[in-house]
């Protein structure tokens, strides 16, 4: 990873890496759950950037725009444009809406940024990382922090929370530490806690609907 700046990574990119095999790009979870997790990460990027927050209106949890200035990133800019245009939708609705294309959208951004290789076959949706070490870093730093009982950054606490919400933590964490997970999430600002809770509820609803 020499010469690579890993200090400013995007939440959805990090979650994409953790949710896929470092070498092959194979999806670790069902596509439906991966899509919901990445949709939440896109919304999380807007919240971490101070563009949106969570509010209660007419008894419903909704996204509230704090800063309508267009983000420099096309993916979050498009998501913010949708939220500005339809402010009355529930948080759950935005998760479902963005989840439809979140895997492809995040993969396209990462491909454009040189993080993923283009699909090797026309009909294949699998994309391998350009650098295995870079792909392994998001999961590695979370695992190391858990092992060392070190506090996570706000972004990595959200990453861990979304992994737990989608069921991915069971597959990628070296140590299952419920207390560490709980402490990391409860230390987050309330809107980010709600992001994780809404994602967990959407995943639960998705699993029930498939039965």
PDB file of C-alpha atoms in Angstrom:
ATOM      1  CA  UNK A   1       0.000   0.000   0.000  1.00  0.00           C
ATOM      2  CA  UNK A   2       3.045   2.239  -0.350  1.00  0.00           C
ATOM      3  CA  UNK A   3       2.163   5.550  -1.970  1.00  0.00           C
ATOM      4  CA  UNK A   4      -1.583   5.035  -1.622  1.00  0.00           C
ATOM      5  CA  UNK A   5      -3.521   7.571   0.427  1.00  0.00           C
ATOM      6  CA  UNK A   6      -5.873   5.604   2.654  1.00  0.00           C
ATOM      7  CA  UNK A   7      -6.640   8.451   5.021  1.00  0.00           C
ATOM      8  CA  UNK A   8      -9.688   9.688   3.103  1.00  0.00           C
ATOM      9  CA  UNK A   9     -11.858   6.783   2.040  1.00  0.00           C
ATOM     10  CA  UNK A  10     -15.558   6.743   1.241  1.00  0.00           C
ATOM     11  CA  UNK A  11     -17.932   4.797   3.428  1.00  0.00           C
ATOM     12  CA  UNK A  12     -19.710   3.016   0.553  1.00  0.00           C
ATOM     13  CA  UNK A  13     -16.383   2.065  -1.045  1.00  0.00           C
ATOM     14  CA  UNK A  14     -15.168   0.624   2.254  1.00  0.00           C
ATOM     15  CA  UNK A  15     -18.373  -1.349   2.736  1.00  0.00           C
ATOM     16  CA  UNK A  16     -18.211  -2.621  -0.859  1.00  0.00           C
ATOM     17  CA  UNK A  17     -14.700  -3.941  -0.242  1.00  0.00           C
ATOM     18  CA  UNK A  18     -15.665  -5.610   3.023  1.00  0.00           C
ATOM     19  CA  UNK A  19     -18.770  -7.183   1.479  1.00  0.00           C
ATOM     20  CA  UNK A  20     -16.772  -8.732  -1.375  1.00  0.00           C
ATOM     21  CA  UNK A  21     -13.850 -11.133  -1.509  1.00  0.00           C
ATOM     22  CA  UNK A  22     -10.550  -9.245  -1.535  1.00  0.00           C
ATOM     23  CA  UNK A  23      -9.114 -11.176  -4.467  1.00  0.00           C
ATOM     24  CA  UNK A  24     -12.006 -12.369  -6.630  1.00  0.00           C
ATOM     25  CA  UNK A  25     -14.679  -9.742  -6.008  1.00  0.00           C
ATOM     26  CA  UNK A  26     -17.188 -12.463  -5.123  1.00  0.00           C
ATOM     27  CA  UNK A  27     -20.127 -11.148  -3.082  1.00  0.00           C
ATOM     28  CA  UNK A  28     -20.131 -12.477   0.489  1.00  0.00           C
ATOM     29  CA  UNK A  29     -23.836 -11.833   1.122  1.00  0.00           C
ATOM     30  CA  UNK A  30     -27.010 -12.124  -0.922  1.00  0.00           C
ATOM     31  CA  UNK A  31     -27.257  -9.303  -3.453  1.00  0.00           C
ATOM     32  CA  UNK A  32     -30.421  -7.991  -1.814  1.00  0.00           C
ATOM     33  CA  UNK A  33     -28.668  -7.504   1.531  1.00  0.00           C
ATOM     34  CA  UNK A  34     -25.560  -6.105  -0.113  1.00  0.00           C
ATOM     35  CA  UNK A  35     -27.690  -3.583  -1.982  1.00  0.00           C
ATOM     36  CA  UNK A  36     -29.419  -2.424   1.197  1.00  0.00           C
ATOM     37  CA  UNK A  37     -26.096  -2.071   2.997  1.00  0.00           C
ATOM     38  CA  UNK A  38     -24.578  -0.033   0.190  1.00  0.00           C
ATOM     39  CA  UNK A  39     -27.708   2.121  -0.094  1.00  0.00           C
ATOM     40  CA  UNK A  40     -27.344   2.895   3.618  1.00  0.00           C
ATOM     41  CA  UNK A  41     -23.665   3.692   3.100  1.00  0.00           C
ATOM     42  CA  UNK A  42     -24.516   6.186   0.350  1.00  0.00           C
ATOM     43  CA  UNK A  43     -26.939   7.903   2.721  1.00  0.00           C
ATOM     44  CA  UNK A  44     -24.293   7.645   5.411  1.00  0.00           C
ATOM     45  CA  UNK A  45     -21.834   9.545   3.224  1.00  0.00           C
ATOM     46  CA  UNK A  46     -24.335  12.388   2.942  1.00  0.00           C
ATOM     47  CA  UNK A  47     -24.891  12.376   6.695  1.00  0.00           C
ATOM     48  CA  UNK A  48     -21.173  12.249   7.509  1.00  0.00           C
ATOM     49  CA  UNK A  49     -20.649  15.200   5.160  1.00  0.00           C
ATOM     50  CA  UNK A  50     -23.340  17.209   6.956  1.00  0.00           C
ATOM     51  CA  UNK A  51     -25.635  17.287   3.911  1.00  0.00           C
ATOM     52  CA  UNK A  52     -28.540  15.422   5.486  1.00  0.00           C
ATOM     53  CA  UNK A  53     -29.803  14.317   8.879  1.00  0.00           C
ATOM     54  CA  UNK A  54     -32.766  12.386  10.256  1.00  0.00           C
ATOM     55  CA  UNK A  55     -36.021  13.962  11.380  1.00  0.00           C
ATOM     56  CA  UNK A  56     -39.510  12.962  12.467  1.00  0.00           C
ATOM     57  CA  UNK A  57     -42.474  14.262  10.446  1.00  0.00           C
ATOM     58  CA  UNK A  58     -46.074  13.045  10.619  1.00  0.00           C
ATOM     59  CA  UNK A  59     -44.900  10.156  12.773  1.00  0.00           C
ATOM     60  CA  UNK A  60     -42.413   8.993  10.139  1.00  0.00           C
ATOM     61  CA  UNK A  61     -38.604   8.890  10.096  1.00  0.00           C
ATOM     62  CA  UNK A  62     -37.460  11.005   7.166  1.00  0.00           C
ATOM     63  CA  UNK A  63     -34.275  12.444   5.732  1.00  0.00           C
ATOM     64  CA  UNK A  64     -33.856  16.189   6.202  1.00  0.00           C
ATOM     65  CA  UNK A  65     -31.590  18.194   3.907  1.00  0.00           C
ATOM     66  CA  UNK A  66     -29.185  20.467   5.766  1.00  0.00           C
ATOM     67  CA  UNK A  67     -27.019  21.572   2.867  1.00  0.00           C
ATOM     68  CA  UNK A  68     -28.357  21.429  -0.697  1.00  0.00           C
ATOM     69  CA  UNK A  69     -25.073  22.431  -2.352  1.00  0.00           C
ATOM     70  CA  UNK A  70     -24.122  19.736  -4.903  1.00  0.00           C
ATOM     71  CA  UNK A  71     -21.453  17.339  -3.575  1.00  0.00           C
ATOM     72  CA  UNK A  72     -18.366  16.905  -5.730  1.00  0.00           C
ATOM     73  CA  UNK A  73     -19.059  13.180  -6.048  1.00  0.00           C
ATOM     74  CA  UNK A  74     -21.594  12.210  -8.732  1.00  0.00           C
ATOM     75  CA  UNK A  75     -23.061   9.298  -6.780  1.00  0.00           C
ATOM     76  CA  UNK A  76     -23.916  11.255  -3.632  1.00  0.00           C
ATOM     77  CA  UNK A  77     -24.921  14.273  -5.734  1.00  0.00           C
ATOM     78  CA  UNK A  78     -27.544  12.189  -7.537  1.00  0.00           C
ATOM     79  CA  UNK A  79     -28.830  10.752  -4.262  1.00  0.00           C
ATOM     80  CA  UNK A  80     -29.085  14.219  -2.724  1.00  0.00           C
ATOM     81  CA  UNK A  81     -30.925  15.534  -5.786  1.00  0.00           C
ATOM     82  CA  UNK A  82     -33.531  12.792  -5.379  1.00  0.00           C
ATOM     83  CA  UNK A  83     -33.972  13.569  -1.680  1.00  0.00           C
ATOM     84  CA  UNK A  84     -34.372  17.293  -2.371  1.00  0.00           C
ATOM     85  CA  UNK A  85     -36.975  16.559  -5.049  1.00  0.00           C
ATOM     86  CA  UNK A  86     -39.019  14.161  -2.867  1.00  0.00           C
ATOM     87  CA  UNK A  87     -38.636  15.325   0.758  1.00  0.00           C
ATOM     88  CA  UNK A  88     -41.759  13.549   2.028  1.00  0.00           C
ATOM     89  CA  UNK A  89     -40.487  10.000   1.496  1.00  0.00           C
ATOM     90  CA  UNK A  90     -39.735   7.869   4.535  1.00  0.00           C
ATOM     91  CA  UNK A  91     -36.172   6.856   5.333  1.00  0.00           C
ATOM     92  CA  UNK A  92     -37.139   3.259   4.555  1.00  0.00           C
ATOM     93  CA  UNK A  93     -38.284   4.306   1.080  1.00  0.00           C
ATOM     94  CA  UNK A  94     -34.903   5.838   0.281  1.00  0.00           C
ATOM     95  CA  UNK A  95     -33.110   2.690   1.378  1.00  0.00           C
ATOM     96  CA  UNK A  96     -35.293   0.580  -0.891  1.00  0.00           C
ATOM     97  CA  UNK A  97     -34.985   3.016  -3.791  1.00  0.00           C
ATOM     98  CA  UNK A  98     -31.212   3.327  -3.677  1.00  0.00           C
ATOM     99  CA  UNK A  99     -30.732  -0.395  -3.023  1.00  0.00           C
ATOM    100  CA  UNK A 100     -32.051  -1.247  -6.483  1.00  0.00           C
ATOM    101  CA  UNK A 101     -28.893   0.036  -8.157  1.00  0.00           C
ATOM    102  CA  UNK A 102     -26.495   0.589  -5.255  1.00  0.00           C
ATOM    103  CA  UNK A 103     -24.173  -2.311  -6.084  1.00  0.00           C
ATOM    104  CA  UNK A 104     -23.729  -1.203  -9.684  1.00  0.00           C
ATOM    105  CA  UNK A 105     -23.558   2.489  -8.752  1.00  0.00           C
ATOM    106  CA  UNK A 106     -20.844   2.064  -6.125  1.00  0.00           C
ATOM    107  CA  UNK A 107     -18.935  -0.360  -8.363  1.00  0.00           C
ATOM    108  CA  UNK A 108     -19.026   2.165 -11.216  1.00  0.00           C
ATOM    109  CA  UNK A 109     -17.626   4.892  -8.963  1.00  0.00           C
ATOM    110  CA  UNK A 110     -14.881   2.589  -7.703  1.00  0.00           C
ATOM    111  CA  UNK A 111     -14.039   1.487 -11.243  1.00  0.00           C
ATOM    112  CA  UNK A 112     -13.775   5.109 -12.350  1.00  0.00           C
ATOM    113  CA  UNK A 113     -11.513   5.788  -9.351  1.00  0.00           C
ATOM    114  CA  UNK A 114      -9.243   2.886 -10.302  1.00  0.00           C
ATOM    115  CA  UNK A 115     -10.181   0.701  -7.339  1.00  0.00           C
ATOM    116  CA  UNK A 116     -11.997  -2.084  -9.240  1.00  0.00           C
ATOM    117  CA  UNK A 117     -11.224  -3.814 -12.501  1.00  0.00           C
ATOM    118  CA  UNK A 118     -13.955  -3.718 -15.162  1.00  0.00           C
ATOM    119  CA  UNK A 119     -16.033  -6.924 -15.415  1.00  0.00           C
ATOM    120  CA  UNK A 120     -14.091  -9.620 -17.246  1.00  0.00           C
ATOM    121  CA  UNK A 121     -17.162 -10.899 -19.099  1.00  0.00           C
ATOM    122  CA  UNK A 122     -20.107  -8.992 -20.503  1.00  0.00           C
ATOM    123  CA  UNK A 123     -22.647 -10.900 -18.422  1.00  0.00           C
ATOM    124  CA  UNK A 124     -20.555 -11.010 -15.238  1.00  0.00           C
ATOM    125  CA  UNK A 125     -21.308  -8.598 -12.389  1.00  0.00           C
ATOM    126  CA  UNK A 126     -18.186  -9.633 -10.477  1.00  0.00           C
ATOM    127  CA  UNK A 127     -15.373  -7.115 -10.341  1.00  0.00           C
ATOM    128  CA  UNK A 128     -12.036  -7.867  -8.704  1.00  0.00           C
ATOM    129  CA  UNK A 129     -10.102  -5.181  -6.824  1.00  0.00           C
ATOM    130  CA  UNK A 130      -7.134  -3.619  -8.571  1.00  0.00           C
ATOM    131  CA  UNK A 131      -5.063  -3.958  -5.372  1.00  0.00           C
ATOM    132  CA  UNK A 132      -5.789  -6.757  -2.889  1.00  0.00           C
ATOM    133  CA  UNK A 133      -4.109  -4.856  -0.042  1.00  0.00           C
ATOM    134  CA  UNK A 134      -6.267  -1.779  -0.532  1.00  0.00           C
ATOM    135  CA  UNK A 135      -9.369  -3.985  -0.680  1.00  0.00           C
ATOM    136  CA  UNK A 136      -8.396  -5.705   2.581  1.00  0.00           C
ATOM    137  CA  UNK A 137      -7.659  -2.493   4.477  1.00  0.00           C
ATOM    138  CA  UNK A 138     -11.197  -1.423   5.573  1.00  0.00           C
ATOM    139  CA  UNK A 139     -11.967  -4.789   7.142  1.00  0.00           C
ATOM    140  CA  UNK A 140      -8.436  -5.117   8.457  1.00  0.00           C
ATOM    141  CA  UNK A 141      -8.413  -1.836  10.339  1.00  0.00           C
ATOM    142  CA  UNK A 142     -11.803  -2.562  11.949  1.00  0.00           C
ATOM    143  CA  UNK A 143     -10.662  -6.033  12.988  1.00  0.00           C
ATOM    144  CA  UNK A 144      -7.401  -4.698  14.400  1.00  0.00           C
ATOM    145  CA  UNK A 145      -9.244  -2.030  16.399  1.00  0.00           C
ATOM    146  CA  UNK A 146     -11.553  -4.678  17.867  1.00  0.00           C
ATOM    147  CA  UNK A 147      -8.637  -6.947  18.774  1.00  0.00           C
ATOM    148  CA  UNK A 148      -6.757  -4.077  20.416  1.00  0.00           C
ATOM    149  CA  UNK A 149      -9.883  -2.641  22.087  1.00  0.00           C
ATOM    150  CA  UNK A 150      -9.194   0.702  20.416  1.00  0.00           C
ATOM    151  CA  UNK A 151     -11.960   3.212  19.603  1.00  0.00           C
ATOM    152  CA  UNK A 152     -13.049   3.473  15.980  1.00  0.00           C
ATOM    153  CA  UNK A 153     -13.422   6.653  13.992  1.00  0.00           C
ATOM    154  CA  UNK A 154     -17.000   7.803  13.421  1.00  0.00           C
ATOM    155  CA  UNK A 155     -16.930   6.507   9.836  1.00  0.00           C
ATOM    156  CA  UNK A 156     -15.560   3.110  10.854  1.00  0.00           C
ATOM    157  CA  UNK A 157     -18.146   2.849  13.634  1.00  0.00           C
ATOM    158  CA  UNK A 158     -20.837   3.334  10.974  1.00  0.00           C
ATOM    159  CA  UNK A 159     -19.073   0.755   8.801  1.00  0.00           C
ATOM    160  CA  UNK A 160     -19.119  -1.740  11.663  1.00  0.00           C
ATOM    161  CA  UNK A 161     -22.761  -0.942  12.406  1.00  0.00           C
ATOM    162  CA  UNK A 162     -23.816  -1.495   8.799  1.00  0.00           C
ATOM    163  CA  UNK A 163     -21.900  -4.767   8.696  1.00  0.00           C
ATOM    164  CA  UNK A 164     -23.800  -5.921  11.757  1.00  0.00           C
ATOM    165  CA  UNK A 165     -27.127  -4.672  10.365  1.00  0.00           C
ATOM    166  CA  UNK A 166     -26.717  -6.687   7.150  1.00  0.00           C
ATOM    167  CA  UNK A 167     -25.288  -9.812   8.771  1.00  0.00           C
ATOM    168  CA  UNK A 168     -21.885  -9.298   7.210  1.00  0.00           C
ATOM    169  CA  UNK A 169     -20.102  -9.029  10.553  1.00  0.00           C
ATOM    170  CA  UNK A 170     -20.524 -12.763  11.051  1.00  0.00           C
ATOM    171  CA  UNK A 171     -18.486 -13.363   7.901  1.00  0.00           C
ATOM    172  CA  UNK A 172     -15.679 -10.818   8.110  1.00  0.00           C
ATOM    173  CA  UNK A 173     -14.938 -10.094  11.771  1.00  0.00           C
ATOM    174  CA  UNK A 174     -12.197 -12.156  13.378  1.00  0.00           C
ATOM    175  CA  UNK A 175     -13.657 -11.676  16.860  1.00  0.00           C
ATOM    176  CA  UNK A 176     -17.367 -11.442  17.604  1.00  0.00           C
ATOM    177  CA  UNK A 177     -17.511  -8.832  20.370  1.00  0.00           C
ATOM    178  CA  UNK A 178     -21.114  -7.730  21.045  1.00  0.00           C
ATOM    179  CA  UNK A 179     -20.057  -5.273  23.759  1.00  0.00           C
ATOM    180  CA  UNK A 180     -17.570  -3.534  21.473  1.00  0.00           C
ATOM    181  CA  UNK A 181     -20.185  -3.344  18.724  1.00  0.00           C
ATOM    182  CA  UNK A 182     -22.808  -1.917  21.068  1.00  0.00           C
ATOM    183  CA  UNK A 183     -20.412   0.638  22.539  1.00  0.00           C
ATOM    184  CA  UNK A 184     -19.253   1.743  19.069  1.00  0.00           C
ATOM    185  CA  UNK A 185     -22.812   2.310  17.848  1.00  0.00           C
ATOM    186  CA  UNK A 186     -24.103   4.043  20.978  1.00  0.00           C
ATOM    187  CA  UNK A 187     -21.151   6.456  20.800  1.00  0.00           C
ATOM    188  CA  UNK A 188     -22.362   7.671  17.394  1.00  0.00           C
ATOM    189  CA  UNK A 189     -24.548  10.760  16.930  1.00  0.00           C
ATOM    190  CA  UNK A 190     -28.259   9.911  17.028  1.00  0.00           C
ATOM    191  CA  UNK A 191     -28.849  10.327  13.248  1.00  0.00           C
ATOM    192  CA  UNK A 192     -26.136   7.770  12.454  1.00  0.00           C
ATOM    193  CA  UNK A 193     -27.546   5.392  15.043  1.00  0.00           C
ATOM    194  CA  UNK A 194     -30.896   5.748  13.292  1.00  0.00           C
ATOM    195  CA  UNK A 195     -29.251   5.005   9.936  1.00  0.00           C
ATOM    196  CA  UNK A 196     -28.013   1.689  11.308  1.00  0.00           C
ATOM    197  CA  UNK A 197     -31.357   0.901  12.960  1.00  0.00           C
ATOM    198  CA  UNK A 198     -33.287   1.643   9.758  1.00  0.00           C
ATOM    199  CA  UNK A 199     -30.901  -0.555   7.782  1.00  0.00           C
ATOM    200  CA  UNK A 200     -31.327  -3.423  10.221  1.00  0.00           C
ATOM    201  CA  UNK A 201     -35.121  -3.080   9.966  1.00  0.00           C
ATOM    202  CA  UNK A 202     -34.982  -3.044   6.155  1.00  0.00           C
ATOM    203  CA  UNK A 203     -32.766  -6.143   6.131  1.00  0.00           C
ATOM    204  CA  UNK A 204     -35.149  -7.904   8.505  1.00  0.00           C
ATOM    205  CA  UNK A 205     -38.084  -7.031   6.285  1.00  0.00           C
ATOM    206  CA  UNK A 206     -36.210  -8.242   3.220  1.00  0.00           C
ATOM    207  CA  UNK A 207     -35.434 -11.598   4.808  1.00  0.00           C
ATOM    208  CA  UNK A 208     -39.040 -12.112   5.930  1.00  0.00           C
ATOM    209  CA  UNK A 209     -40.396 -11.210   2.466  1.00  0.00           C
ATOM    210  CA  UNK A 210     -38.232 -13.940   0.879  1.00  0.00           C
ATOM    211  CA  UNK A 211     -39.675 -16.700   3.060  1.00  0.00           C
TER     212      UNK A 211
END
